Amino acid sequence: MARYSAFLGRRVEVQYRAGDILLPASGTFVADSGRSIFLEEHFEQRGQEKQFRWEIPYQYIVRIQDLDTDGASSNPTAAPAGPASASDATPQPPPTEKLRNSAAAGASGGASSLLPFSNRPKTA
């Protein structure tokens, strides 16, 4: 069953999780597959009409807001993402705080915050 189908055809702003950070995306809500939502944005680049469409799986959605015609949020708590789980009850630091803490650990001689290159190409 499509969870967010009420937003079809509307301008929305979606906040979604990408790793440890939250990213905003805004556009026209064009589809809901039952597993993912699809947003679309039309723009002009170098005199040509372009279209950008992206898919956001349900499990990465944090919040969806319906936007007015001027881009302001009409209902900031329009659709919180999914049911809360037991792990959500534990207070978590914001993602930017996590990034700051890992950067501080790397700067203080702790483990590097960069990922190791485990699949390096073999040299001849």
PDB file of C-alpha atoms in Angstrom:
ATOM      1  CA  MET A   1       0.000   0.000   0.000  1.00  0.00           C
ATOM      2  CA  ALA A   2       1.332   3.449  -0.918  1.00  0.00           C
ATOM      3  CA  ARG A   3       2.039   5.259   2.333  1.00  0.00           C
ATOM      4  CA  TYR A   4       2.489   8.802   0.959  1.00  0.00           C
ATOM      5  CA  SER A   5       0.040   8.834  -1.967  1.00  0.00           C
ATOM      6  CA  ALA A   6      -1.818  11.813  -0.440  1.00  0.00           C
ATOM      7  CA  PHE A   7       1.059  14.029  -1.625  1.00  0.00           C
ATOM      8  CA  LEU A   8       0.759  13.102  -5.336  1.00  0.00           C
ATOM      9  CA  GLY A   9       1.040  16.136  -7.600  1.00  0.00           C
ATOM     10  CA  ARG A  10       2.008  18.512  -4.776  1.00  0.00           C
ATOM     11  CA  ARG A  11       5.222  20.467  -4.195  1.00  0.00           C
ATOM     12  CA  VAL A  12       6.927  18.889  -1.212  1.00  0.00           C
ATOM     13  CA  GLU A  13      10.148  19.130   0.734  1.00  0.00           C
ATOM     14  CA  VAL A  14      11.550  15.815   1.920  1.00  0.00           C
ATOM     15  CA  GLN A  15      14.234  15.403   4.522  1.00  0.00           C
ATOM     16  CA  TYR A  16      15.997  12.077   4.076  1.00  0.00           C
ATOM     17  CA  ARG A  17      18.918  10.220   5.571  1.00  0.00           C
ATOM     18  CA  ALA A  18      22.086   9.558   3.578  1.00  0.00           C
ATOM     19  CA  GLY A  19      24.529   7.807   5.871  1.00  0.00           C
ATOM     20  CA  ASP A  20      25.022   9.946   8.967  1.00  0.00           C
ATOM     21  CA  ILE A  21      23.661  13.161   7.461  1.00  0.00           C
ATOM     22  CA  LEU A  22      20.200  14.475   6.666  1.00  0.00           C
ATOM     23  CA  LEU A  23      19.649  15.965   3.220  1.00  0.00           C
ATOM     24  CA  PRO A  24      16.775  18.107   1.956  1.00  0.00           C
ATOM     25  CA  ALA A  25      15.094  17.557  -1.400  1.00  0.00           C
ATOM     26  CA  SER A  26      12.251  19.561  -2.850  1.00  0.00           C
ATOM     27  CA  GLY A  27      10.202  19.006  -5.950  1.00  0.00           C
ATOM     28  CA  THR A  28       6.905  17.751  -7.245  1.00  0.00           C
ATOM     29  CA  PHE A  29       5.787  14.458  -5.753  1.00  0.00           C
ATOM     30  CA  VAL A  30       5.152  12.377  -8.889  1.00  0.00           C
ATOM     31  CA  ALA A  31       4.898   8.758  -7.729  1.00  0.00           C
ATOM     32  CA  ASP A  32       4.677   6.399  -4.765  1.00  0.00           C
ATOM     33  CA  SER A  33       5.569   2.786  -5.518  1.00  0.00           C
ATOM     34  CA  GLY A  34       4.787   1.405  -2.078  1.00  0.00           C
ATOM     35  CA  ARG A  35       8.511   1.122  -1.351  1.00  0.00           C
ATOM     36  CA  SER A  36       9.855   4.482  -2.536  1.00  0.00           C
ATOM     37  CA  ILE A  37       8.702   7.963  -3.411  1.00  0.00           C
ATOM     38  CA  PHE A  38       9.706   9.825  -6.569  1.00  0.00           C
ATOM     39  CA  LEU A  39      10.272  13.572  -6.794  1.00  0.00           C
ATOM     40  CA  GLU A  40      10.736  15.552  -9.987  1.00  0.00           C
ATOM     41  CA  GLU A  41      12.153  19.004 -10.636  1.00  0.00           C
ATOM     42  CA  HIS A  42      12.087  20.900 -13.942  1.00  0.00           C
ATOM     43  CA  PHE A  43      14.680  23.608 -14.605  1.00  0.00           C
ATOM     44  CA  GLU A  44      16.416  25.428 -17.418  1.00  0.00           C
ATOM     45  CA  GLN A  45      20.128  25.006 -18.000  1.00  0.00           C
ATOM     46  CA  ARG A  46      21.998  26.748 -20.831  1.00  0.00           C
ATOM     47  CA  GLY A  47      18.744  27.551 -22.552  1.00  0.00           C
ATOM     48  CA  GLN A  48      17.454  23.971 -22.488  1.00  0.00           C
ATOM     49  CA  GLU A  49      14.649  22.538 -20.384  1.00  0.00           C
ATOM     50  CA  LYS A  50      15.977  19.807 -18.108  1.00  0.00           C
ATOM     51  CA  GLN A  51      14.291  17.385 -15.751  1.00  0.00           C
ATOM     52  CA  PHE A  52      15.697  15.790 -12.619  1.00  0.00           C
ATOM     53  CA  ARG A  53      13.911  12.871 -10.987  1.00  0.00           C
ATOM     54  CA  TRP A  54      15.046  10.987  -7.934  1.00  0.00           C
ATOM     55  CA  GLU A  55      13.867   8.043  -5.880  1.00  0.00           C
ATOM     56  CA  ILE A  56      13.891   8.036  -2.085  1.00  0.00           C
ATOM     57  CA  PRO A  57      13.202   4.682  -0.393  1.00  0.00           C
ATOM     58  CA  TYR A  58      10.734   4.739   2.513  1.00  0.00           C
ATOM     59  CA  GLN A  59      13.360   3.675   5.074  1.00  0.00           C
ATOM     60  CA  TYR A  60      15.459   6.820   4.394  1.00  0.00           C
ATOM     61  CA  ILE A  61      12.598   9.328   4.691  1.00  0.00           C
ATOM     62  CA  VAL A  62      12.704  11.385   7.880  1.00  0.00           C
ATOM     63  CA  ARG A  63      10.040  14.012   7.120  1.00  0.00           C
ATOM     64  CA  ILE A  64       7.807  15.205   4.274  1.00  0.00           C
ATOM     65  CA  GLN A  65       6.431  18.743   4.206  1.00  0.00           C
ATOM     66  CA  ASP A  66       3.807  20.098   1.849  1.00  0.00           C
ATOM     67  CA  LEU A  67       4.965  23.449   0.396  1.00  0.00           C
ATOM     68  CA  ASP A  68       2.901  26.522  -0.469  1.00  0.00           C
ATOM     69  CA  THR A  69       3.243  28.155  -3.862  1.00  0.00           C
ATOM     70  CA  ASP A  70       5.842  30.551  -2.391  1.00  0.00           C
ATOM     71  CA  GLY A  71       7.975  27.671  -1.082  1.00  0.00           C
ATOM     72  CA  ALA A  72       7.089  28.145   2.590  1.00  0.00           C
ATOM     73  CA  SER A  73       6.015  25.134   4.591  1.00  0.00           C
ATOM     74  CA  SER A  74       2.271  25.000   5.113  1.00  0.00           C
ATOM     75  CA  ASN A  75       2.362  22.175   7.665  1.00  0.00           C
ATOM     76  CA  PRO A  76       5.782  21.435   9.226  1.00  0.00           C
ATOM     77  CA  THR A  77       4.630  18.142  10.740  1.00  0.00           C
ATOM     78  CA  ALA A  78       2.768  16.947   7.672  1.00  0.00           C
ATOM     79  CA  ALA A  79       4.067  13.367   7.592  1.00  0.00           C
ATOM     80  CA  PRO A  80       6.592  12.001  10.021  1.00  0.00           C
ATOM     81  CA  ALA A  81       8.317   8.943   8.628  1.00  0.00           C
ATOM     82  CA  GLY A  82       6.854   5.589   9.620  1.00  0.00           C
ATOM     83  CA  PRO A  83       6.155   4.145  13.053  1.00  0.00           C
ATOM     84  CA  ALA A  84       8.651   4.875  15.815  1.00  0.00           C
ATOM     85  CA  SER A  85      10.750   1.938  16.923  1.00  0.00           C
ATOM     86  CA  ALA A  86      12.204   1.179  20.353  1.00  0.00           C
ATOM     87  CA  SER A  87      15.622   2.376  19.205  1.00  0.00           C
ATOM     88  CA  ASP A  88      14.118   5.798  18.402  1.00  0.00           C
ATOM     89  CA  ALA A  89      13.229   6.287  22.073  1.00  0.00           C
ATOM     90  CA  THR A  90      16.934   6.574  22.981  1.00  0.00           C
ATOM     91  CA  PRO A  91      18.084  10.162  22.456  1.00  0.00           C
ATOM     92  CA  GLN A  92      20.628  10.315  19.637  1.00  0.00           C
ATOM     93  CA  PRO A  93      22.921  13.258  18.932  1.00  0.00           C
ATOM     94  CA  PRO A  94      22.145  15.079  15.694  1.00  0.00           C
ATOM     95  CA  PRO A  95      24.050  13.759  12.657  1.00  0.00           C
ATOM     96  CA  THR A  96      26.199  16.913  12.503  1.00  0.00           C
ATOM     97  CA  GLU A  97      27.248  16.289  16.107  1.00  0.00           C
ATOM     98  CA  LYS A  98      28.284  12.730  15.199  1.00  0.00           C
ATOM     99  CA  LEU A  99      30.365  14.063  12.309  1.00  0.00           C
ATOM    100  CA  ARG A 100      31.962  16.685  14.559  1.00  0.00           C
ATOM    101  CA  ASN A 101      32.820  14.026  17.158  1.00  0.00           C
ATOM    102  CA  SER A 102      34.378  11.692  14.572  1.00  0.00           C
ATOM    103  CA  ALA A 103      36.383  14.558  13.073  1.00  0.00           C
ATOM    104  CA  ALA A 104      37.631  15.528  16.539  1.00  0.00           C
ATOM    105  CA  ALA A 105      38.638  11.915  17.230  1.00  0.00           C
ATOM    106  CA  GLY A 106      40.582  11.779  13.957  1.00  0.00           C
ATOM    107  CA  ALA A 107      42.307  15.090  14.674  1.00  0.00           C
ATOM    108  CA  SER A 108      43.295  13.998  18.183  1.00  0.00           C
ATOM    109  CA  GLY A 109      45.186  10.945  16.937  1.00  0.00           C
ATOM    110  CA  GLY A 110      42.262   8.522  17.131  1.00  0.00           C
ATOM    111  CA  ALA A 111      41.102   6.342  14.295  1.00  0.00           C
ATOM    112  CA  SER A 112      40.966   7.986  10.921  1.00  0.00           C
ATOM    113  CA  SER A 113      37.531   9.169   9.845  1.00  0.00           C
ATOM    114  CA  LEU A 114      38.334   8.204   6.244  1.00  0.00           C
ATOM    115  CA  LEU A 115      37.408   4.803   4.938  1.00  0.00           C
ATOM    116  CA  PRO A 116      40.295   2.430   4.186  1.00  0.00           C
ATOM    117  CA  PHE A 117      40.933   1.418   0.595  1.00  0.00           C
ATOM    118  CA  SER A 118      40.263  -2.296   0.869  1.00  0.00           C
ATOM    119  CA  ASN A 119      39.833  -2.842  -2.870  1.00  0.00           C
ATOM    120  CA  ARG A 120      42.951  -1.170  -4.240  1.00  0.00           C
ATOM    121  CA  PRO A 121      43.807  -1.957  -7.844  1.00  0.00           C
ATOM    122  CA  LYS A 122      46.761  -4.296  -8.247  1.00  0.00           C
ATOM    123  CA  THR A 123      49.822  -2.775  -9.826  1.00  0.00           C
ATOM    124  CA  ALA A 124      51.939  -4.595 -12.380  1.00  0.00           C
TER     125      ALA A 124
END
